Backbone as ProteinMPNN parsed JSONL, in Angstrom:
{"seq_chain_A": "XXXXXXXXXXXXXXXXXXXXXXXXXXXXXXXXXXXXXXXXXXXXXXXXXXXXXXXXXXXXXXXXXXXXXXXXXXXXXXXXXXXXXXXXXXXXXXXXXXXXXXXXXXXXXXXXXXXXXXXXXXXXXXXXXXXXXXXXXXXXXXXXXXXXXXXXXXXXXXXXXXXXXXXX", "coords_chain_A": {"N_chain_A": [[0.843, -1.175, 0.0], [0.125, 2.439, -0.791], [0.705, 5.782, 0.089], [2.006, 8.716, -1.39], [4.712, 8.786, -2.584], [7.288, 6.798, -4.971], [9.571, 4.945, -5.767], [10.302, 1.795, -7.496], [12.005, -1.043, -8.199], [11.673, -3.852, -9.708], [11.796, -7.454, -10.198], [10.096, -9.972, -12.083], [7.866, -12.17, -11.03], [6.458, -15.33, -11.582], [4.608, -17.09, -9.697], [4.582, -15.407, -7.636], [3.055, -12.513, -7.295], [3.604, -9.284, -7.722], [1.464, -6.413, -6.47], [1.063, -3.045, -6.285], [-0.959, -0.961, -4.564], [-2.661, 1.408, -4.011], [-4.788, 4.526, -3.571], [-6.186, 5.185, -5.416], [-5.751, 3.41, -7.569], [-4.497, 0.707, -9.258], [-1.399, -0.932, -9.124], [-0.06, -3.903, -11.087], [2.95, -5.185, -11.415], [5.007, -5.959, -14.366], [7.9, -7.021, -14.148], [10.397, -4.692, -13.572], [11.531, -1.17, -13.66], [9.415, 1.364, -11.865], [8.118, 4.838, -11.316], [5.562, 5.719, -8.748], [3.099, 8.193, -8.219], [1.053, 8.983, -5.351], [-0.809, 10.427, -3.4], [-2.93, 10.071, -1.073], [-4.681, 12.185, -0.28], [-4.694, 13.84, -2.351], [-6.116, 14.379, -5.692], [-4.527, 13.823, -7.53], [-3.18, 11.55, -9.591], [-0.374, 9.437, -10.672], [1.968, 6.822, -12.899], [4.979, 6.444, -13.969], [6.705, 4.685, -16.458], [10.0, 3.584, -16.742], [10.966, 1.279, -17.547], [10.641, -2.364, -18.462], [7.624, -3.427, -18.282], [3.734, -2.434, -16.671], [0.94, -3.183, -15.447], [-1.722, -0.698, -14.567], [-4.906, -0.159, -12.851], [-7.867, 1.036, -12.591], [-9.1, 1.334, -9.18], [-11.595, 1.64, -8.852], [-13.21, 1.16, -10.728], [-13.041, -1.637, -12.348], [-12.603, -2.084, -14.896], [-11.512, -0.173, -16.567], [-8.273, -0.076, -16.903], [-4.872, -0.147, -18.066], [-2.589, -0.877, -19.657], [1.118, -0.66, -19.611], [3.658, 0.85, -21.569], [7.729, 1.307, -21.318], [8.586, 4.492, -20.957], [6.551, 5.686, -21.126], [4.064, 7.367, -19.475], [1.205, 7.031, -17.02], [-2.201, 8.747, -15.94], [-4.497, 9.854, -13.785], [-7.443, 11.047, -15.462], [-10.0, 13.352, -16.045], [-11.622, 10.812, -14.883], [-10.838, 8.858, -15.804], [-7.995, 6.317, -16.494], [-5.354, 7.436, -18.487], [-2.968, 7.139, -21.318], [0.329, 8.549, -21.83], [3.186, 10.051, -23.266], [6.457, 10.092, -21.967], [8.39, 13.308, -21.2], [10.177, 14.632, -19.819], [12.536, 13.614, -17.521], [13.213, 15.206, -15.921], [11.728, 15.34, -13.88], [11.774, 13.263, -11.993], [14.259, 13.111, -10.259], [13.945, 13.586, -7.852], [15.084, 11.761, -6.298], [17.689, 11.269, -6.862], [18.202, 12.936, -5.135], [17.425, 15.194, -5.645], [15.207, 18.536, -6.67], [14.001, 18.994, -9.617], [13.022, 21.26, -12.025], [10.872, 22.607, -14.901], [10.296, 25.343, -15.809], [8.035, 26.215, -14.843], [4.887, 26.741, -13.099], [4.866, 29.062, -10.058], [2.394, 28.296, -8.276], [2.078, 25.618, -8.72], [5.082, 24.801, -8.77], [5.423, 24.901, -5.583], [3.638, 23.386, -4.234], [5.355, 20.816, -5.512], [7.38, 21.532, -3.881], [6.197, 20.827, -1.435], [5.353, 18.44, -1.068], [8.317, 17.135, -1.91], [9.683, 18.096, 0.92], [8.26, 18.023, 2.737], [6.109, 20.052, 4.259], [3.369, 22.365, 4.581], [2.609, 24.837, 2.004], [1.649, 28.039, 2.321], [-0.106, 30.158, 0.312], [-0.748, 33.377, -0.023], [-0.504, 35.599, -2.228], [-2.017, 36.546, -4.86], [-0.75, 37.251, -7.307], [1.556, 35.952, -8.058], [0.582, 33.273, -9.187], [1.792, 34.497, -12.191], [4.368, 33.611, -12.351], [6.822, 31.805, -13.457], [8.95, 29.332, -13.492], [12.391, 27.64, -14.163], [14.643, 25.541, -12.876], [16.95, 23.411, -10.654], [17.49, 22.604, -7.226], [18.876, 20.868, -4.63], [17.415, 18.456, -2.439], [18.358, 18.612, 0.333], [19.252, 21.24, 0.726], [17.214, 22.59, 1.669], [14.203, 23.852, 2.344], [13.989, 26.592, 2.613], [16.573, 27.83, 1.502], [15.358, 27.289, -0.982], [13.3, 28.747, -1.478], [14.611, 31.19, -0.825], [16.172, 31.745, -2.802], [14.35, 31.827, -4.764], [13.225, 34.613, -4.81], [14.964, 36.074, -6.079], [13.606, 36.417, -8.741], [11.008, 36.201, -8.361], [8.675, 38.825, -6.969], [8.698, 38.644, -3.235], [7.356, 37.831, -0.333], [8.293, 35.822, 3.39], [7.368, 33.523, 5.825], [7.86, 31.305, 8.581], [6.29, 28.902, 10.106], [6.753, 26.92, 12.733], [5.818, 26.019, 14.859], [3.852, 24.544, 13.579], [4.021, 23.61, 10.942], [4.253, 24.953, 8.869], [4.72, 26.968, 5.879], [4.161, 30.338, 5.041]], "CA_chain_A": [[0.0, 0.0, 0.0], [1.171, 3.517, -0.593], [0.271, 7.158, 0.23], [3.141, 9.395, -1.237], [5.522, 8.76, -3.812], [7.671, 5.949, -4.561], [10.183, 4.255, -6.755], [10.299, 0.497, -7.27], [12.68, -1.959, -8.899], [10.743, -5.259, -9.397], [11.851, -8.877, -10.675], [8.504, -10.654, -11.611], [7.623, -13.77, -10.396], [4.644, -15.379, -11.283], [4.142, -17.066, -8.536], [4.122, -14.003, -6.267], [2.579, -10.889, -8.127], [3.672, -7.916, -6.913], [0.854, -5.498, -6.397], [1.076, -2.0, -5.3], [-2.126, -0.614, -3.839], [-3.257, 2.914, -4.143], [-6.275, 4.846, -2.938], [-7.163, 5.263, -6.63], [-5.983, 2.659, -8.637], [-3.351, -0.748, -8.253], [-0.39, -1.203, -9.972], [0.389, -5.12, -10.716], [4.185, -5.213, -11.924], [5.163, -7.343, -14.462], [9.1, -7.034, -14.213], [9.995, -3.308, -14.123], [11.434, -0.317, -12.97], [8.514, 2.355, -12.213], [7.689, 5.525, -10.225], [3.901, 5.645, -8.271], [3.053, 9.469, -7.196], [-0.456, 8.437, -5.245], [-1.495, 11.029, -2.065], [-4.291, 9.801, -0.961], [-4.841, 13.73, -0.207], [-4.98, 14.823, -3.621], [-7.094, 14.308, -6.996], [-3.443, 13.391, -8.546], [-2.089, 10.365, -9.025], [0.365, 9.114, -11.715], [2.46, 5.939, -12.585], [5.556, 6.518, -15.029], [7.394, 3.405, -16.654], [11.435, 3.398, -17.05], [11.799, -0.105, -17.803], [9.393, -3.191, -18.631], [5.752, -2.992, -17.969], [3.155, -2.542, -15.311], [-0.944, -2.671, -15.207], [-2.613, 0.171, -13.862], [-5.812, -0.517, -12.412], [-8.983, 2.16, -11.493], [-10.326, 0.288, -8.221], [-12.941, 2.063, -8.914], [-13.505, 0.478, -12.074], [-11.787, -2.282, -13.232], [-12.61, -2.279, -16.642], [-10.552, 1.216, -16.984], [-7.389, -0.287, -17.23], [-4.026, 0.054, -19.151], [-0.773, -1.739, -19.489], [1.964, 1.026, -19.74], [5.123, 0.6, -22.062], [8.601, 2.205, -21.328], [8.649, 5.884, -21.296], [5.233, 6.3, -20.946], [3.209, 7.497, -17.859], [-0.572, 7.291, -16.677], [-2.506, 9.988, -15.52], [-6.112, 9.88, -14.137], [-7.993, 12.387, -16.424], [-11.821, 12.983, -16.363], [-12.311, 10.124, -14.59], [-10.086, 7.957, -16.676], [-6.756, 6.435, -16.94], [-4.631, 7.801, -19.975], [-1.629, 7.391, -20.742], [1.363, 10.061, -22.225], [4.904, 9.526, -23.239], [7.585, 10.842, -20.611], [9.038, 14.18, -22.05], [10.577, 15.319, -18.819], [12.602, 12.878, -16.383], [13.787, 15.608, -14.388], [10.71, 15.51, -12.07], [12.019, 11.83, -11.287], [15.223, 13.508, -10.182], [13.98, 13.08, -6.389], [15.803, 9.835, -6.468], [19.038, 11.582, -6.711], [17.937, 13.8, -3.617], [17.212, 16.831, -6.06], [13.757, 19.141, -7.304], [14.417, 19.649, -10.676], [12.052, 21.766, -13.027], [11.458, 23.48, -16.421], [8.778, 26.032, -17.286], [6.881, 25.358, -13.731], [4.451, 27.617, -12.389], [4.94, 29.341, -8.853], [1.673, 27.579, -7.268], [2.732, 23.644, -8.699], [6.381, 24.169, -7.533], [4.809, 25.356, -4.425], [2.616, 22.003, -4.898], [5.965, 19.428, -5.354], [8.088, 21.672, -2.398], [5.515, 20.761, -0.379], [5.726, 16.767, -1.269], [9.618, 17.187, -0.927], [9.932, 18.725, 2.018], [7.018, 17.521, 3.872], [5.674, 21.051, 4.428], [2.075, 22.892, 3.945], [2.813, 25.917, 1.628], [0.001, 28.662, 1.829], [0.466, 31.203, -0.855], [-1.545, 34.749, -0.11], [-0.239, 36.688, -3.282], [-2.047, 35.99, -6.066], [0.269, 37.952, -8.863], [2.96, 34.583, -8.176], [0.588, 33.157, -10.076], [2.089, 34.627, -12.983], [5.759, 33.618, -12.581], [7.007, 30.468, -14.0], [10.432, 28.971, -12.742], [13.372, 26.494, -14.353], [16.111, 25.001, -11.94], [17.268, 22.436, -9.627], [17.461, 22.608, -6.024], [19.271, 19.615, -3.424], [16.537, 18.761, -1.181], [19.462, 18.593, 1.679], [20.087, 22.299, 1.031], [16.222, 22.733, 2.37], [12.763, 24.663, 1.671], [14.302, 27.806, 3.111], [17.372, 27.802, 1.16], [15.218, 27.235, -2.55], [12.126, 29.747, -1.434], [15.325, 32.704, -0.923], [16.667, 31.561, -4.393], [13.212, 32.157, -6.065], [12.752, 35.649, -4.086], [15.531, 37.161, -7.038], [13.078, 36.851, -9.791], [9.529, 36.761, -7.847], [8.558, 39.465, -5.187], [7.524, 37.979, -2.441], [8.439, 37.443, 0.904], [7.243, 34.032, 2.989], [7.764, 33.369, 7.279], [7.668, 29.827, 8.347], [5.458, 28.781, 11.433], [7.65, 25.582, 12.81], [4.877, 24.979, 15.011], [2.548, 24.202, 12.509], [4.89, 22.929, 9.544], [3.618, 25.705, 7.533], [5.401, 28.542, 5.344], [3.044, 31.431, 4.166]], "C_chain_A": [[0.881, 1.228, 0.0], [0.588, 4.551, -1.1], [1.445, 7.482, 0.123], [3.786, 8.64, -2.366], [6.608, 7.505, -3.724], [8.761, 5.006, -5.726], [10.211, 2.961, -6.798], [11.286, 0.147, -8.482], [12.336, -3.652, -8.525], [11.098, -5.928, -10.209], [10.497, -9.385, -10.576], [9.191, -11.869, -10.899], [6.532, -14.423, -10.298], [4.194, -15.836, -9.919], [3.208, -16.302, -7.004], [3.737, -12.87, -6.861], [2.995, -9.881, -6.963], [2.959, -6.527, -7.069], [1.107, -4.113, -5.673], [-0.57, -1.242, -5.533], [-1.364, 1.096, -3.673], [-4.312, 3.478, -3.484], [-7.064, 5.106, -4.052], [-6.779, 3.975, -7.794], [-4.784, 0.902, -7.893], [-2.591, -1.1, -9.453], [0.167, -2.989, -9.899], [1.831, -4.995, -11.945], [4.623, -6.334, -12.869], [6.646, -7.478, -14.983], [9.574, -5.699, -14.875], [10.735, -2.102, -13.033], [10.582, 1.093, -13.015], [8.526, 3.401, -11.21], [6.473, 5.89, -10.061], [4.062, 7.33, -7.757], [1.387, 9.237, -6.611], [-0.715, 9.406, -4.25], [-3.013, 11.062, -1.842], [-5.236, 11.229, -0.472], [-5.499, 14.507, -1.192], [-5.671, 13.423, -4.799], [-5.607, 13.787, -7.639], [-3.186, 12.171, -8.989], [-1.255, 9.604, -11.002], [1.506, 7.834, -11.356], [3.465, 6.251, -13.873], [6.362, 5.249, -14.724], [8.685, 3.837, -16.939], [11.74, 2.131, -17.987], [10.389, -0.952, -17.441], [7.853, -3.062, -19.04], [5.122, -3.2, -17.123], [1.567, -2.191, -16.289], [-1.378, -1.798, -14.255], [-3.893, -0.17, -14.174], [-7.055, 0.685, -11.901], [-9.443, 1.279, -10.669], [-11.478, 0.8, -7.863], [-14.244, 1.438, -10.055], [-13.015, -0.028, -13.04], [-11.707, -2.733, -14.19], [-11.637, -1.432, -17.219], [-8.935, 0.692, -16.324], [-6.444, -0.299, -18.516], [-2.758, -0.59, -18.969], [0.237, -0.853, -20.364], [3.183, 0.353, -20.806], [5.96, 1.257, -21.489], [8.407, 3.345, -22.189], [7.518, 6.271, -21.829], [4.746, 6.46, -19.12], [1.605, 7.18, -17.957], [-1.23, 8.071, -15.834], [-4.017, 9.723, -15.281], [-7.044, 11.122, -14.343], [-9.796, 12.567, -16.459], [-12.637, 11.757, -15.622], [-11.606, 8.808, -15.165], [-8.603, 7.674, -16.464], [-5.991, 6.416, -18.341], [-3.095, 7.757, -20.213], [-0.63, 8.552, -21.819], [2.99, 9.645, -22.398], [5.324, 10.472, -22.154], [8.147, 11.918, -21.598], [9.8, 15.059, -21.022], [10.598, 13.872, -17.871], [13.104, 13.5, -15.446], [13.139, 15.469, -13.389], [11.004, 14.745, -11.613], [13.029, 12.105, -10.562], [15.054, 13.387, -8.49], [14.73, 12.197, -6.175], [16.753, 10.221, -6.014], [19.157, 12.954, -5.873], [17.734, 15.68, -4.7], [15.684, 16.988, -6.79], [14.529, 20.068, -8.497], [13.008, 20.467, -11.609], [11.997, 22.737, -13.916], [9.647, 24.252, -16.566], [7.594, 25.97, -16.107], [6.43, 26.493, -13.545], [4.553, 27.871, -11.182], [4.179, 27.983, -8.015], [2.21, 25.974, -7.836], [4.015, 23.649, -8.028], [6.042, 24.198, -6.097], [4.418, 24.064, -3.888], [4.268, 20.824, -4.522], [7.174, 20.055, -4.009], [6.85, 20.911, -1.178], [5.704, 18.944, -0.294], [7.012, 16.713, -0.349], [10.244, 17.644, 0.039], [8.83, 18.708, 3.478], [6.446, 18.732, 4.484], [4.261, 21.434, 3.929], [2.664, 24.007, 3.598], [1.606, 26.86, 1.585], [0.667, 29.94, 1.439], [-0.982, 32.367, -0.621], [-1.416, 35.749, -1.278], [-0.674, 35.944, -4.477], [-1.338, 35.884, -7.408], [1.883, 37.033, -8.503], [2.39, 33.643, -9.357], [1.184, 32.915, -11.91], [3.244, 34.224, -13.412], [5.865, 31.871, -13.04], [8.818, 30.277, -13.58], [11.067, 27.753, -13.449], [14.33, 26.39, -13.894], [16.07, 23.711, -11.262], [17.495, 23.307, -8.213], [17.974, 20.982, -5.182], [18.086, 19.807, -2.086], [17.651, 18.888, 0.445], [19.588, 19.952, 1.916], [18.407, 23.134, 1.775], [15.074, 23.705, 1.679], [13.572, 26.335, 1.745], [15.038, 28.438, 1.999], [16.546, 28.064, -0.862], [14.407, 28.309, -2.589], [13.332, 31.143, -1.293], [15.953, 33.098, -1.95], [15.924, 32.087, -5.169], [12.702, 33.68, -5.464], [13.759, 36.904, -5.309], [15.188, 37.528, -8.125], [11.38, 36.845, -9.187], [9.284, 37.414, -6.956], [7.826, 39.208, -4.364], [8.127, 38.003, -0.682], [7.547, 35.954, 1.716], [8.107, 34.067, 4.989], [6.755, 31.496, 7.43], [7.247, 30.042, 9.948], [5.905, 27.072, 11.876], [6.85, 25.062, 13.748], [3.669, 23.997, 14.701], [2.627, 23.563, 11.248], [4.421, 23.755, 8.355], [4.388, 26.935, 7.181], [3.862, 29.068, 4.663], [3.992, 32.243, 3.796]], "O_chain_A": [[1.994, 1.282, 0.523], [0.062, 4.617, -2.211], [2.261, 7.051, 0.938], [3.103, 7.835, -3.0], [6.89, 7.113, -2.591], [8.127, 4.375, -6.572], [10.097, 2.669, -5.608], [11.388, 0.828, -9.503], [12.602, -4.364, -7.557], [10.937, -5.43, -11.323], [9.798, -9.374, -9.563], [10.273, -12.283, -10.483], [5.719, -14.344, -9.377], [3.541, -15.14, -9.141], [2.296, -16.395, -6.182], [4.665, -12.07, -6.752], [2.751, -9.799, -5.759], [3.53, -5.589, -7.624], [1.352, -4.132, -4.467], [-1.124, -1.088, -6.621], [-0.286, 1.628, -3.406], [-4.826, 2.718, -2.663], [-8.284, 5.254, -3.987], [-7.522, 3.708, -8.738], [-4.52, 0.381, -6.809], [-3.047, -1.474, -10.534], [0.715, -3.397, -8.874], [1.659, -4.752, -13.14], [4.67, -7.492, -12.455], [6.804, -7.969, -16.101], [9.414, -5.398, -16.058], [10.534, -2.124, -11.819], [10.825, 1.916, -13.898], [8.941, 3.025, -10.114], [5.964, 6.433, -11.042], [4.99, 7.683, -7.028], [0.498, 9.322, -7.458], [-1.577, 8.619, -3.858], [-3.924, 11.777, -2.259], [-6.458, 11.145, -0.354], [-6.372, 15.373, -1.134], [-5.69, 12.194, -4.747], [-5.904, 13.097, -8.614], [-2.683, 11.678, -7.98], [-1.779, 9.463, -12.107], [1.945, 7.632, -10.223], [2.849, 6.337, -14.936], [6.678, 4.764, -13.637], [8.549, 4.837, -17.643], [12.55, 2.052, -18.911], [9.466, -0.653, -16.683], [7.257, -2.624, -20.025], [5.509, -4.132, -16.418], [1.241, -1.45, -17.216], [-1.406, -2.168, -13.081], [-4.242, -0.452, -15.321], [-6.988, 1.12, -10.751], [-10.167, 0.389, -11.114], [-12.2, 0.552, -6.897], [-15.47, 1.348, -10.114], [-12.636, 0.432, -14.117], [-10.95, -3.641, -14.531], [-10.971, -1.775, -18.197], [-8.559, 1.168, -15.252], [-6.858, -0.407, -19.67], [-2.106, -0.654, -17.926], [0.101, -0.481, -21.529], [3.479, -0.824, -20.601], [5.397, 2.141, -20.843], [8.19, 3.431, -23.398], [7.398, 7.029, -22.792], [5.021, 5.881, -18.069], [0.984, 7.131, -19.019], [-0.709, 8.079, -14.719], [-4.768, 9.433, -16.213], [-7.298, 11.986, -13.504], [-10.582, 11.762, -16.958], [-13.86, 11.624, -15.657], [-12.039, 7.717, -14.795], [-7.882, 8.65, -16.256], [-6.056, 5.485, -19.144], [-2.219, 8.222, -19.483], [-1.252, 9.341, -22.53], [3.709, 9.006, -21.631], [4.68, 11.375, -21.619], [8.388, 11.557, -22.75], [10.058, 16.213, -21.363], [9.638, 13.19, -17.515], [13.46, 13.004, -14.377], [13.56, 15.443, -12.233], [10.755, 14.866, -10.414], [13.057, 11.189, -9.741], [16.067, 13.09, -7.856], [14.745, 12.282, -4.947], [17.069, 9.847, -4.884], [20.034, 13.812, -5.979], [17.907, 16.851, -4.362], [15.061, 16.066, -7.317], [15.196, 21.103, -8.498], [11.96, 19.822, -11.637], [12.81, 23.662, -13.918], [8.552, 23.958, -17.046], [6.421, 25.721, -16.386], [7.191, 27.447, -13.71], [4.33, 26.805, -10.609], [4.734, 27.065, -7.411], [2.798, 25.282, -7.005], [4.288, 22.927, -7.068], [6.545, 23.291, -5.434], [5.072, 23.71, -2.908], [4.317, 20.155, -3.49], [7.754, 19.247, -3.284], [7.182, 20.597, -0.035], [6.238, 18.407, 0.677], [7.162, 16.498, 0.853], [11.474, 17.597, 0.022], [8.753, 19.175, 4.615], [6.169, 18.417, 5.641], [3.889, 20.886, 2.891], [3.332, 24.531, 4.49], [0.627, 26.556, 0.904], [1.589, 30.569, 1.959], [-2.096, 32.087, -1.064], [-2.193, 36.703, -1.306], [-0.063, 35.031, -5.031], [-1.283, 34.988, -8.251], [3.021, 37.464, -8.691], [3.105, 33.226, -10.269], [1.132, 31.92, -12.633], [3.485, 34.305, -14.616], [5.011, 30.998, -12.89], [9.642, 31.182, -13.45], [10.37, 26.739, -13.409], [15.216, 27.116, -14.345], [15.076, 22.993, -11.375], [17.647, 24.528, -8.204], [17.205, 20.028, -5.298], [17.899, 20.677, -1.236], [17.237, 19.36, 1.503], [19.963, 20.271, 3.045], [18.533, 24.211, 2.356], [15.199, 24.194, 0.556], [13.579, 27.069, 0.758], [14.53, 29.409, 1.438], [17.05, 28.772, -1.734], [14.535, 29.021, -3.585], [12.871, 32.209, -1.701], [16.303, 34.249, -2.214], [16.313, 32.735, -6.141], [11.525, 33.883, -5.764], [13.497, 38.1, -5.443], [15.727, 38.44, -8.752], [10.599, 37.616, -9.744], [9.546, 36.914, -5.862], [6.604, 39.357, -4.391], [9.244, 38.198, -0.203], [6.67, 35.254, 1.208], [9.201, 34.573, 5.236], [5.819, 30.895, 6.903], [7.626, 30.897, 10.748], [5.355, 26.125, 11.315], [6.84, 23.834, 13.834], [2.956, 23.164, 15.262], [1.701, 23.089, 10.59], [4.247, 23.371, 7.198], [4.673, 27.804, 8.006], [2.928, 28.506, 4.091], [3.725, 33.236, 3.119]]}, "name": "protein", "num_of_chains": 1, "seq": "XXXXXXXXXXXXXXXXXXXXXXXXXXXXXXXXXXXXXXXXXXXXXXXXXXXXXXXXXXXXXXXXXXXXXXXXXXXXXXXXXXXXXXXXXXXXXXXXXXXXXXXXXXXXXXXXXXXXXXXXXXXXXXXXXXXXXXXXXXXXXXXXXXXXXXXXXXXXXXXXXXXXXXXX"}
């Protein structure tokens, strides 16, 4: 089972299927390296393939299934799973302890700091909106450290409440 994000490197085996469990769908592996983003929190959830193949599953409705190739992802859309070639593996770049991104809007990076860094971000300025951001960041070097980086092209300012795990 798994709330939160997750990389896997899986040998089949018929014998033993290796299912991963979701809150929206179920990934059965069939020899493969993949990454699951599932928060049982959010409306999101996505499964991209590297290597082999995997079944994604709606357990909502298990007719709406798809069996993924390499360097494709699945995305649930409308109600549906769809799937999309990969055209960006930096977002996978967690792996190698870094938040990489190209072309992102304020509120989504906002959105995957908050994943990597286990933080609630609450954003009061709407005109961030407008800004769009491409870089890397080492999650080691911290939220603090990437939010004073992005303060030289967006104006903003931002105070962190450490009893509450929340930056505004």
């Amino acid at each position: 089972e798994l709330n939160g994000e997750a990389y896997f490197e899986v040998t089949r085996y018929n014998s033993k299927p290796f299912i991963v469990q979701t809150d929206k769908c179920e990934i059965e592996v069939l020899g493969t390296k993949f990454n699951v983003d599932a928060y049982s929190d959010s409306d999101d959830f996505c499964t991209a393939l590297m290597e082999g193949s995997v079944r994604v599953t709606d357990k909502s409705e298990k007719v709406n299934n798809l069996v993924l190739q390499p360097d494709y992802l699945t995305i649930f859309r409308n109600g549906k799973l769809t799937a999309e070639r990969i055209t960006d593996y930096d977002y996978f770049r967690w792996r190698e302890g870094l938040v990489s991104f190209r072309e992102m809007g304020f509120i989504q990076l906002m959105r995957r700091f908050e994943k990597c860094y286990g933080i609630r971000i609450e954003i009061n300025n709407p005109e961030l909106s407008e800004y769009a951001f491409t870089g890397k960041f080492r999650i080691s070097d911290g939220v603090d450290n990437a939010l004073r980086v992005l303060q030289r092209d967006a104006p903003y300012t931002f105070k962190r409440n450490e009893e509450e795990n929340v930056i505004y």
